[in-house]
PDB file of C-alpha atoms and ligand atoms in Angstrom:
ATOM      1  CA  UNK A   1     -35.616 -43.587   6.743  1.00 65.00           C
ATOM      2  CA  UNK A   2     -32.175 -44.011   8.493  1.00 70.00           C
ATOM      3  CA  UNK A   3     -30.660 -45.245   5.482  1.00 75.00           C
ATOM      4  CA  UNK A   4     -32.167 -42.594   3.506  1.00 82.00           C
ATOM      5  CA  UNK A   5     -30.683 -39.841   5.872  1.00 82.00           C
ATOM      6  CA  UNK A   6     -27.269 -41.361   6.148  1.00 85.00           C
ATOM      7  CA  UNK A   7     -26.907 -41.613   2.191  1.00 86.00           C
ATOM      8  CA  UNK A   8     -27.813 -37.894   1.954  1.00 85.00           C
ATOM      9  CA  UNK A   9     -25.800 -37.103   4.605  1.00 88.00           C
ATOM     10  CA  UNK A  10     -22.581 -38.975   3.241  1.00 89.00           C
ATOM     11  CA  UNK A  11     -23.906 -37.387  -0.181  1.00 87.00           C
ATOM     12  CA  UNK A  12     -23.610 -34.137   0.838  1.00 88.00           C
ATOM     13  CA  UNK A  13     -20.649 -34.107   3.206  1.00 91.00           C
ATOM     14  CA  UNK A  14     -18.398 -35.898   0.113  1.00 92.00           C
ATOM     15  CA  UNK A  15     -19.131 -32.814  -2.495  1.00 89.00           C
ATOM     16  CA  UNK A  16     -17.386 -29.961  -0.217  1.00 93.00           C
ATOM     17  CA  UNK A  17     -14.605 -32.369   1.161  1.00 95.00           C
ATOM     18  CA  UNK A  18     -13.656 -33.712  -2.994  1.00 96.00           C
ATOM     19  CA  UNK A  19     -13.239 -29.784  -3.715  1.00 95.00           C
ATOM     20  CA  UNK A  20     -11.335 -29.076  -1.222  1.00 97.00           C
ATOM     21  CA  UNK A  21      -9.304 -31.913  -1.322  1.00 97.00           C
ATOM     22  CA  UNK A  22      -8.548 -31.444  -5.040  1.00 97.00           C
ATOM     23  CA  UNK A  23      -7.933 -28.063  -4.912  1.00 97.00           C
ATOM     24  CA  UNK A  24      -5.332 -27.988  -1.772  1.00 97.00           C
ATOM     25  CA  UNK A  25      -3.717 -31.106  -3.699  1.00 96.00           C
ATOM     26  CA  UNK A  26      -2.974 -28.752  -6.861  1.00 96.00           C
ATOM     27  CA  UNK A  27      -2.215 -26.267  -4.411  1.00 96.00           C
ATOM     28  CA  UNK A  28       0.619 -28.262  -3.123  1.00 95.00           C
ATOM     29  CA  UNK A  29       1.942 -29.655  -5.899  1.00 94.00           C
ATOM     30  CA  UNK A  30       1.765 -26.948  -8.880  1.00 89.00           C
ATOM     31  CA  UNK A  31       3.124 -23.337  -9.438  1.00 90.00           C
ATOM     32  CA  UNK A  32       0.587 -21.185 -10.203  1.00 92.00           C
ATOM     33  CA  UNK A  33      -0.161 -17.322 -10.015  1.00 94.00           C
ATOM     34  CA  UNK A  34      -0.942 -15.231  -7.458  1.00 94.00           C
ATOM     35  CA  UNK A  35      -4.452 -15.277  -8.751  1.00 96.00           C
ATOM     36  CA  UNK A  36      -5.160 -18.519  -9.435  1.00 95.00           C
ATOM     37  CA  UNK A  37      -3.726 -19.294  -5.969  1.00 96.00           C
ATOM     38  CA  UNK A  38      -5.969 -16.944  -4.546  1.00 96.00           C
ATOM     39  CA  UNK A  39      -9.237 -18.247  -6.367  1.00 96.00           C
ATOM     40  CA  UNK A  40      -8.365 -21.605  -4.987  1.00 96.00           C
ATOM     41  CA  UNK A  41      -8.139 -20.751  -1.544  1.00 97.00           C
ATOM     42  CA  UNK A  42     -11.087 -18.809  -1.774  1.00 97.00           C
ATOM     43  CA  UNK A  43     -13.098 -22.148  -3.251  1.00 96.00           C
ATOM     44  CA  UNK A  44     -11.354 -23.812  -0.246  1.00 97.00           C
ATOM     45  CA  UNK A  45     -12.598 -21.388   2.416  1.00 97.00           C
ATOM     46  CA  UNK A  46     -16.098 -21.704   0.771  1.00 94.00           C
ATOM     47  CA  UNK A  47     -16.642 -25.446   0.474  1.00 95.00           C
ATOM     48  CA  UNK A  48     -15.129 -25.412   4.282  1.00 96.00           C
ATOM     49  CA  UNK A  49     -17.834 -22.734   5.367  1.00 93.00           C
ATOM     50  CA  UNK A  50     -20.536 -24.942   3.831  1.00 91.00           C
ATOM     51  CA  UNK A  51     -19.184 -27.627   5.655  1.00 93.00           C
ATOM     52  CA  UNK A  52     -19.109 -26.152   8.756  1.00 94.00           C
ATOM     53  CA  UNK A  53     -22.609 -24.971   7.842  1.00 91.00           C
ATOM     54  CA  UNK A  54     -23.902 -28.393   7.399  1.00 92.00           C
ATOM     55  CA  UNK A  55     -22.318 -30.215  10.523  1.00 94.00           C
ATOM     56  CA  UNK A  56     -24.168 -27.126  12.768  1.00 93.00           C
ATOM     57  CA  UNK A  57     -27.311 -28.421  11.201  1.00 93.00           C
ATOM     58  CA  UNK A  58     -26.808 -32.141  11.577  1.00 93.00           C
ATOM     59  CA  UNK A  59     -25.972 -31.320  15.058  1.00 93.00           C
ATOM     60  CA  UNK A  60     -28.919 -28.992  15.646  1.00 93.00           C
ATOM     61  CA  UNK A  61     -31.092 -31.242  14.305  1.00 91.00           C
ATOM     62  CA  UNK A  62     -29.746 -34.519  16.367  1.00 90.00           C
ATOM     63  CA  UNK A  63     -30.521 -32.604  19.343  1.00 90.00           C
ATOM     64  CA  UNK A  64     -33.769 -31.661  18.048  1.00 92.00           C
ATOM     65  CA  UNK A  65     -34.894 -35.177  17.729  1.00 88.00           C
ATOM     66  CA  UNK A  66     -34.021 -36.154  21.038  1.00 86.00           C
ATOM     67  CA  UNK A  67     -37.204 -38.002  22.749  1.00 85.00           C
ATOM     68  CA  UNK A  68     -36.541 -35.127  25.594  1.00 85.00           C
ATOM     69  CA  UNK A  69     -35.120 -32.696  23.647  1.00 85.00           C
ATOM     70  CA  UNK A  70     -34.258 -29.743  25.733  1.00 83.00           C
ATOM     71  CA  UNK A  71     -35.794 -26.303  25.590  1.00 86.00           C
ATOM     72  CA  UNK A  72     -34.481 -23.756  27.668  1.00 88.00           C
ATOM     73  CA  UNK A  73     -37.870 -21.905  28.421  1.00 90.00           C
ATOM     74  CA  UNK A  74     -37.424 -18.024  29.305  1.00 91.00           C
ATOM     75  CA  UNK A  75     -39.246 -14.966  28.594  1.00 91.00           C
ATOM     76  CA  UNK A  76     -38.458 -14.126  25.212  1.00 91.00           C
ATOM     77  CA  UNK A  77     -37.337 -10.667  23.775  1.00 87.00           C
ATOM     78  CA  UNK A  78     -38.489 -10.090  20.103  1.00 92.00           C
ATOM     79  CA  UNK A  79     -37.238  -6.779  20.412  1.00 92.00           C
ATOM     80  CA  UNK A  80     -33.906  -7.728  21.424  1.00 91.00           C
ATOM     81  CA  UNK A  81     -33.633 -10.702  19.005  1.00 93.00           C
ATOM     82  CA  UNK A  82     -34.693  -8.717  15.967  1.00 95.00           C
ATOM     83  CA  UNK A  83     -31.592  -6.274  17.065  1.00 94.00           C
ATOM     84  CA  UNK A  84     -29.531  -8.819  16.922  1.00 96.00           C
ATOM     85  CA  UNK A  85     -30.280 -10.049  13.495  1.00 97.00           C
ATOM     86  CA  UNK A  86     -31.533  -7.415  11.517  1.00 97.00           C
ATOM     87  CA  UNK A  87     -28.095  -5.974  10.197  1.00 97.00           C
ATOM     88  CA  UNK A  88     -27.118  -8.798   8.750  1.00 97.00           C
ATOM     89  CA  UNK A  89     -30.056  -9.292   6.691  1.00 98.00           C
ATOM     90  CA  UNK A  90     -29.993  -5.664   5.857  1.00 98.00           C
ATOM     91  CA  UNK A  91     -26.733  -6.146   4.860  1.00 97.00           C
ATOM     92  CA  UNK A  92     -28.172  -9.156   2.385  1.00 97.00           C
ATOM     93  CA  UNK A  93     -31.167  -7.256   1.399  1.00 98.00           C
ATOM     94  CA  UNK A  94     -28.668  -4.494  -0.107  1.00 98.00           C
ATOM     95  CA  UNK A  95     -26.565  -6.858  -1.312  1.00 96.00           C
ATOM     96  CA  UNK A  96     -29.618  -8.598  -3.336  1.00 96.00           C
ATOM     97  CA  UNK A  97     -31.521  -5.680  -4.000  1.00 97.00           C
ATOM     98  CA  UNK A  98     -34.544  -5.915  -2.266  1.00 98.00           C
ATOM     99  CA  UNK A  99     -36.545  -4.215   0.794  1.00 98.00           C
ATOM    100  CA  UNK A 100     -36.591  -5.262   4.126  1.00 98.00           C
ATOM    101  CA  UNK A 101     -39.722  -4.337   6.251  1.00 98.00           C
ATOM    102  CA  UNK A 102     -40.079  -5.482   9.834  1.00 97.00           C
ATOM    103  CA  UNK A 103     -43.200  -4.672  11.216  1.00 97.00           C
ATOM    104  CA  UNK A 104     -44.069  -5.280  14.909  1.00 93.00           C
ATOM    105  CA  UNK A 105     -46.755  -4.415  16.821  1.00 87.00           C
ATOM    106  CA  UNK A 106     -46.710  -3.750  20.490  1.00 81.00           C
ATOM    107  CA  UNK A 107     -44.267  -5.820  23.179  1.00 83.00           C
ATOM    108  CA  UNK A 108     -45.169  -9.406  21.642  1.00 88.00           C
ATOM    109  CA  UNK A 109     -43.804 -12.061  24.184  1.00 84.00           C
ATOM    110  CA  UNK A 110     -43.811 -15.682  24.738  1.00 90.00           C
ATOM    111  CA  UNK A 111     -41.864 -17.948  26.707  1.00 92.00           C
ATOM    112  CA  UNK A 112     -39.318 -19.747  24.479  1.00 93.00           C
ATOM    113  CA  UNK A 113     -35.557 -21.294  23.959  1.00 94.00           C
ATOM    114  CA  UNK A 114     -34.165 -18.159  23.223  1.00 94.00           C
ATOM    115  CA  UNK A 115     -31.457 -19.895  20.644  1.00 93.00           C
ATOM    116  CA  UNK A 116     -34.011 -22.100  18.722  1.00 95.00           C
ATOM    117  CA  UNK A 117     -36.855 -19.188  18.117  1.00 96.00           C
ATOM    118  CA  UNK A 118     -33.657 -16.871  16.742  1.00 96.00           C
ATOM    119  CA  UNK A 119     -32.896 -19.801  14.568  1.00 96.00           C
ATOM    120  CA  UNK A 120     -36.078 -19.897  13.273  1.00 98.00           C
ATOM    121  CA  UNK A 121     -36.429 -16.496  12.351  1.00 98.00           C
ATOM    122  CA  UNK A 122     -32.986 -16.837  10.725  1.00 97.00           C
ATOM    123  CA  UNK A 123     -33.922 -20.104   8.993  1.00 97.00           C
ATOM    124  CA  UNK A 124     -37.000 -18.647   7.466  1.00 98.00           C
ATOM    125  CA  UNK A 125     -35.932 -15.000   6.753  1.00 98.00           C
ATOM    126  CA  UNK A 126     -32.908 -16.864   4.842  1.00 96.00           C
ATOM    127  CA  UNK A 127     -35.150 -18.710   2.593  1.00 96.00           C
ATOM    128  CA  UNK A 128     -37.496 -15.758   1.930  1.00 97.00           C
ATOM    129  CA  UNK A 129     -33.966 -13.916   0.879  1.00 96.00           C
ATOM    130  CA  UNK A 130     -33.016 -16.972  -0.910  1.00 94.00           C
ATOM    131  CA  UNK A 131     -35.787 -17.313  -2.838  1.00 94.00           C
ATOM    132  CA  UNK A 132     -37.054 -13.938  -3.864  1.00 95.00           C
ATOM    133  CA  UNK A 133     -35.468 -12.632  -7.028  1.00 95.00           C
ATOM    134  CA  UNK A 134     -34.064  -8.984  -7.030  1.00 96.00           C
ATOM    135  CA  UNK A 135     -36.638  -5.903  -7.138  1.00 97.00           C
ATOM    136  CA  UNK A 136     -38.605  -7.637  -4.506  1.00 97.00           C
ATOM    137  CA  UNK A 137     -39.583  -7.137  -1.000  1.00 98.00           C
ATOM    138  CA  UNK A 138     -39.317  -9.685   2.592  1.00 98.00           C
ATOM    139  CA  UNK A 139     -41.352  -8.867   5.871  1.00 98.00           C
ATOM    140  CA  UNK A 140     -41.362  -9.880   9.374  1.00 98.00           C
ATOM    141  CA  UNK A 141     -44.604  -9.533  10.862  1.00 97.00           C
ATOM    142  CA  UNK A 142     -44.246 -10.014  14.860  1.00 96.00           C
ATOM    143  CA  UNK A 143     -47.811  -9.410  16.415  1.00 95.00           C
ATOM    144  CA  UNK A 144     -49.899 -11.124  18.937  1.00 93.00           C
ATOM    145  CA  UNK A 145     -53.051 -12.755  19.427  1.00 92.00           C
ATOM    146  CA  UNK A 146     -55.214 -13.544  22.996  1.00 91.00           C
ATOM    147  CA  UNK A 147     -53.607 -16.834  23.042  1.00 91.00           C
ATOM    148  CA  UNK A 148     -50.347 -16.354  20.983  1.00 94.00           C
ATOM    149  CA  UNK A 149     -47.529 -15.023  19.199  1.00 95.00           C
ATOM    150  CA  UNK A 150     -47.156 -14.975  15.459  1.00 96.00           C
ATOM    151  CA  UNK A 151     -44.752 -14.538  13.577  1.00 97.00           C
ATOM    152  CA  UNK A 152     -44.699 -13.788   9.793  1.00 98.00           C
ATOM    153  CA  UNK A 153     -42.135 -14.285   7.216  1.00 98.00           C
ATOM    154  CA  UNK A 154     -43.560 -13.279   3.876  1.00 98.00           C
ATOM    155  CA  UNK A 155     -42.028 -12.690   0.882  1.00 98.00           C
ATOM    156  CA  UNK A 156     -42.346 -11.852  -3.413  1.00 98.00           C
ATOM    157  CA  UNK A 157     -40.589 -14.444  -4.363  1.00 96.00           C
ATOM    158  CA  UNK A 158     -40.858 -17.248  -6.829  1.00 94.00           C
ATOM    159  CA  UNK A 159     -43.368 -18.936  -4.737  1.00 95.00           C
ATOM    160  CA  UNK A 160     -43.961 -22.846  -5.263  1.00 94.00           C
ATOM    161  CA  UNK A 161     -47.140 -25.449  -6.063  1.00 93.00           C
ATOM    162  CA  UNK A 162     -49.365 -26.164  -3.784  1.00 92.00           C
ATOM    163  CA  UNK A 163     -48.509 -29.902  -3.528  1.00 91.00           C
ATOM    164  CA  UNK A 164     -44.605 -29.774  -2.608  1.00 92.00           C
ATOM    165  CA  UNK A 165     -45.358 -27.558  -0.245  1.00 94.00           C
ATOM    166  CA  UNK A 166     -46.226 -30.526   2.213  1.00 89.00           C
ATOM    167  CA  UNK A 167     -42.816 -31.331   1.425  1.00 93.00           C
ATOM    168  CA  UNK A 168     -40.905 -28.794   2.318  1.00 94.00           C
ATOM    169  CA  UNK A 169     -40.102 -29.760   5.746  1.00 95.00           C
ATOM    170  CA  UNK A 170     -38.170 -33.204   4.801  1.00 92.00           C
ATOM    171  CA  UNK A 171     -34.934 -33.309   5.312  1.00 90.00           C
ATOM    172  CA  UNK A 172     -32.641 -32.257   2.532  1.00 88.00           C
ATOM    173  CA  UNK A 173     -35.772 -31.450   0.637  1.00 87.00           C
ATOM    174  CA  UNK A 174     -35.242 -29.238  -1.952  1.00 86.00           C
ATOM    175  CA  UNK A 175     -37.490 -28.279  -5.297  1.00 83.00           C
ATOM    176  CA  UNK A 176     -34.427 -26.795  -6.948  1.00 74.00           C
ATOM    177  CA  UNK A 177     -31.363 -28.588  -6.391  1.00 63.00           C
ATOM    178  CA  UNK A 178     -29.520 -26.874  -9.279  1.00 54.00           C
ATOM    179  CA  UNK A 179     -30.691 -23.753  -7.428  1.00 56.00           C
ATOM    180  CA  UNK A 180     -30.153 -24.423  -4.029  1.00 55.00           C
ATOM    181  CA  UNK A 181     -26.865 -25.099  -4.561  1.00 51.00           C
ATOM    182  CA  UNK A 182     -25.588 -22.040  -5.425  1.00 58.00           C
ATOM    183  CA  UNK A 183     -27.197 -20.439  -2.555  1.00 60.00           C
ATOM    184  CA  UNK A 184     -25.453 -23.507  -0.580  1.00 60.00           C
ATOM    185  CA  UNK A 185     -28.545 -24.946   0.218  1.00 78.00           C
ATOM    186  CA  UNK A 186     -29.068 -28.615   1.943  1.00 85.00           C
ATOM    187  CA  UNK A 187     -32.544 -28.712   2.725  1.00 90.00           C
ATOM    188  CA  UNK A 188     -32.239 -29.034   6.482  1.00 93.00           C
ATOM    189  CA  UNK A 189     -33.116 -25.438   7.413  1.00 95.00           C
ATOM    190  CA  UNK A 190     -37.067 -26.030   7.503  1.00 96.00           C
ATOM    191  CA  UNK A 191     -36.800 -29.500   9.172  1.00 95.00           C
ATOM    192  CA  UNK A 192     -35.329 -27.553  11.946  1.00 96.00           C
ATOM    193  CA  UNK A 193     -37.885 -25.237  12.325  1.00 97.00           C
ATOM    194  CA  UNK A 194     -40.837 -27.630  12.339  1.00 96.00           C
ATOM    195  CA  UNK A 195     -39.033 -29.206  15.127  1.00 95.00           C
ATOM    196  CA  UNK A 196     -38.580 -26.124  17.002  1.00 96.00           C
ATOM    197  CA  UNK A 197     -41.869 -24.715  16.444  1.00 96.00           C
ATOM    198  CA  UNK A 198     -43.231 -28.159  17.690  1.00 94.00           C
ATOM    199  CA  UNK A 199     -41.261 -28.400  20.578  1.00 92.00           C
ATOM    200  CA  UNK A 200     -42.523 -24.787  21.309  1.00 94.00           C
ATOM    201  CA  UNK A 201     -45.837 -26.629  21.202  1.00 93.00           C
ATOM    202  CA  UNK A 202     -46.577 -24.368  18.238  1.00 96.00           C
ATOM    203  CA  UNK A 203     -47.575 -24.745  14.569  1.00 96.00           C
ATOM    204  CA  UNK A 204     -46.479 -23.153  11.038  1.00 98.00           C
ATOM    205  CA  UNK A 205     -48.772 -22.344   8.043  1.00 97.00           C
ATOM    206  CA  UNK A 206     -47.537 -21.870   4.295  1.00 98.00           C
ATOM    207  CA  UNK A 207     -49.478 -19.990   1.902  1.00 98.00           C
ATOM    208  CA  UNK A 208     -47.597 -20.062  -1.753  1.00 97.00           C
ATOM    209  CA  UNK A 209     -48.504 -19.292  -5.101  1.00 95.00           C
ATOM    210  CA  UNK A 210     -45.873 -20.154  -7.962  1.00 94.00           C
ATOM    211  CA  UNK A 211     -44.938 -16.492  -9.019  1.00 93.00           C
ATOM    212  CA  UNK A 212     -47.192 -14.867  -6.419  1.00 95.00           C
ATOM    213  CA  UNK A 213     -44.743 -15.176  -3.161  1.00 97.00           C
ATOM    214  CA  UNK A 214     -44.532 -17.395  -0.116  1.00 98.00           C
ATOM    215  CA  UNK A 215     -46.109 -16.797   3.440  1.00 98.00           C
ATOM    216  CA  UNK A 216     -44.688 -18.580   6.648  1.00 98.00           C
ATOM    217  CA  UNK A 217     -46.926 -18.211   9.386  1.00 98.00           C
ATOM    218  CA  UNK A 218     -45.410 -19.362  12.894  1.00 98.00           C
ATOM    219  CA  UNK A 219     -47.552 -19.424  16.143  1.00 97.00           C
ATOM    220  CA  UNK A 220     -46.589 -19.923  19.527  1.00 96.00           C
ATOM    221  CA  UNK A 221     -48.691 -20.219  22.692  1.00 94.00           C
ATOM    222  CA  UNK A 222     -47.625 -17.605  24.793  1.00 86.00           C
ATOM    223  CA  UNK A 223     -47.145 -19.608  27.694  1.00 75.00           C
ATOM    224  CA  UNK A 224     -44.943 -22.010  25.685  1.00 57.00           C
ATOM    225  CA  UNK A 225     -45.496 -25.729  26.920  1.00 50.00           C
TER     226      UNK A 225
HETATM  227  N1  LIG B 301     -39.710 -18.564   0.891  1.00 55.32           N
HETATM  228  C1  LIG B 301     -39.618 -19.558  -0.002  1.00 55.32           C
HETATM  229  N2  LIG B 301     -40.003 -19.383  -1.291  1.00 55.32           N
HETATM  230  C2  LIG B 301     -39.910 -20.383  -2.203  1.00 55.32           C
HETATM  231  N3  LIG B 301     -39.444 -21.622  -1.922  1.00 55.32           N
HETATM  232  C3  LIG B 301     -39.047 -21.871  -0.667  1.00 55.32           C
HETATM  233  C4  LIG B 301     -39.112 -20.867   0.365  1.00 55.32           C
HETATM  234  N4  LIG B 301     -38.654 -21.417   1.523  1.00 55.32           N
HETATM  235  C5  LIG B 301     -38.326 -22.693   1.232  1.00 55.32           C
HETATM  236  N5  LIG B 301     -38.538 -22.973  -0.076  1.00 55.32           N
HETATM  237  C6  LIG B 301     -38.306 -24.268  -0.762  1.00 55.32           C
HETATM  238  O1  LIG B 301     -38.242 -25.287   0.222  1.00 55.32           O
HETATM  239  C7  LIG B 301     -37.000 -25.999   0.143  1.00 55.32           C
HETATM  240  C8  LIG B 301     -36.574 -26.440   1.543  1.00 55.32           C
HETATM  241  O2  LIG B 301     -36.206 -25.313   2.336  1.00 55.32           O
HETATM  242  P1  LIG B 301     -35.083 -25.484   3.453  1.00 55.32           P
HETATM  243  O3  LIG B 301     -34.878 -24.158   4.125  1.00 55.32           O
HETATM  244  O4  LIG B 301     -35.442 -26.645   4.300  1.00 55.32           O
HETATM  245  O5  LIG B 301     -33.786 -25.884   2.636  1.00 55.32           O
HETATM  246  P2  LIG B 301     -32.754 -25.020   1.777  1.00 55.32           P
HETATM  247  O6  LIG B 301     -33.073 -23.560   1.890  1.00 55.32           O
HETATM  248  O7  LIG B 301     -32.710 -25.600   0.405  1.00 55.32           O
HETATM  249  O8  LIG B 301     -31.361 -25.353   2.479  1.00 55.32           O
HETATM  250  P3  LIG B 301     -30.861 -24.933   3.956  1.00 55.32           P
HETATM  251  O9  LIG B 301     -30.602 -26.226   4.649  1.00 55.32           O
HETATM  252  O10 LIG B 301     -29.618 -24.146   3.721  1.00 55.32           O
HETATM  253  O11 LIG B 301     -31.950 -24.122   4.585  1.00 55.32           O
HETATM  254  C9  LIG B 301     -36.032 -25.014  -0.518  1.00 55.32           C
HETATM  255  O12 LIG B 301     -34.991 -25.689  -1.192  1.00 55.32           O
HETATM  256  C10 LIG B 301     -36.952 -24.270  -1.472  1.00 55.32           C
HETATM  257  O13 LIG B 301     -37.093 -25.000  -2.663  1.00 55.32           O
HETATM  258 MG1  LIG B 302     -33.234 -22.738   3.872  1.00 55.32          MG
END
């Protein structure tokens, strides 16, 4: 397993740092355009991004993994949280062309690390962006039941079969690699949220048909551990 991880982890650190390397090398030593200069330093600041991207993750998920990882337990504001986040990804959805629904239902609450349940609406509402083509439509569902919190991310998207979806939550899993990799995709995003939602004492639920969409379904004891 270690092995495993630090390949892909070398593996995916050397991509980002050969491009960038290459292209502040020609950089430095040819003349070039204003435009071709500028197309370079905007691969540069792009590879970099990703990188920076993928160290937050590794780091994330080290401290995830800890036998006592901590989790900062305080009563936890949907409301506020969704404020926070929601012009961005209505900012994506316009950008991608597709509809953006959040639909919550009374003052849901649980008691949670503030930081790692925002990431995990942010990991999962990225995906369901990611992954549903343009025309289509993402929701976040916040409601409660007696005993706890739910949270939905659904989406239209391209969905996936039934038996990778057990292995989603690998690290740097990924059924598309070609695709993923446009979208800068490593395959950490939901390893991190299984690890939240499990130190949250919680569990997730996928429900995905190939064509027919993809359904995350998060739940959180209100009381939280
Ligand atoms: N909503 C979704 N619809 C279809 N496929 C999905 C969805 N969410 C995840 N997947 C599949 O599961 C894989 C793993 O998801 P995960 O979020 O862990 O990684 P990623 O999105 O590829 O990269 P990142 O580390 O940037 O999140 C994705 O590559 C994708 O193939
Ligand atoms: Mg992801």
């Amino acid at each position: 397993m270690r092995k495993d991880f630090v390949a892909n982890v070398s593996h995916e650190l050397k991509t980002p740092v050969t491009s960038i390397k290459g292209f502040s090398e020609t950089l430095l030593e040819e003349n070039m355009d204003e435009q071709t200069r500028e197309n370079f330093l905007q691969i540069i600041y792009d590879e970099s991004s990703r990188l920076q991207a993928l160290i937050n993750d590794l780091l994330t998920l080290s401290s995830l993994e800890k036998e006592y990882p901590t989790v900062k337990l305080q009563k936890f504001d949907f409301e506020l949280i969704i404020a926070e986040i929601k012009p961005g990804f209505e900012m994506l959805a316009r950008d991608r062309h597709l509809t953006f629904y959040i639909e919550m239902s009374g003052n849901v609450y649980i008691m949670a690390d503030s930081n790692q349940m925002k990431q995990v609406l942010i990991n999962l509402l990225t995906n369901a962006f990611n992954y549903t083509p343009e025309g289509g439509s993402v929701t976040l569902r916040i409601y409660e039941t007696e005993t706890e919190a739910i949270i939905q991310v659904e989406d239209t998207g391209m969905g996936m079969e039934q038996d990778m979806i057990q292995r989603i939550f690998e690290r740097f899993f990924r059924l598309d690699e070609a695709r993923s990799r446009d979208t800068g995709g490593t395959g950490l995003g939901l390893a991190i949220v299984k690890h939240i939602v499990e130190n949250h004492k919680g569990h997730i639920d996928v429900q995905s048909e190939p064509g027919g969409g993809t359904t995350f379904t998060v739940s959180i004891p209100h009381e939280g551990l």
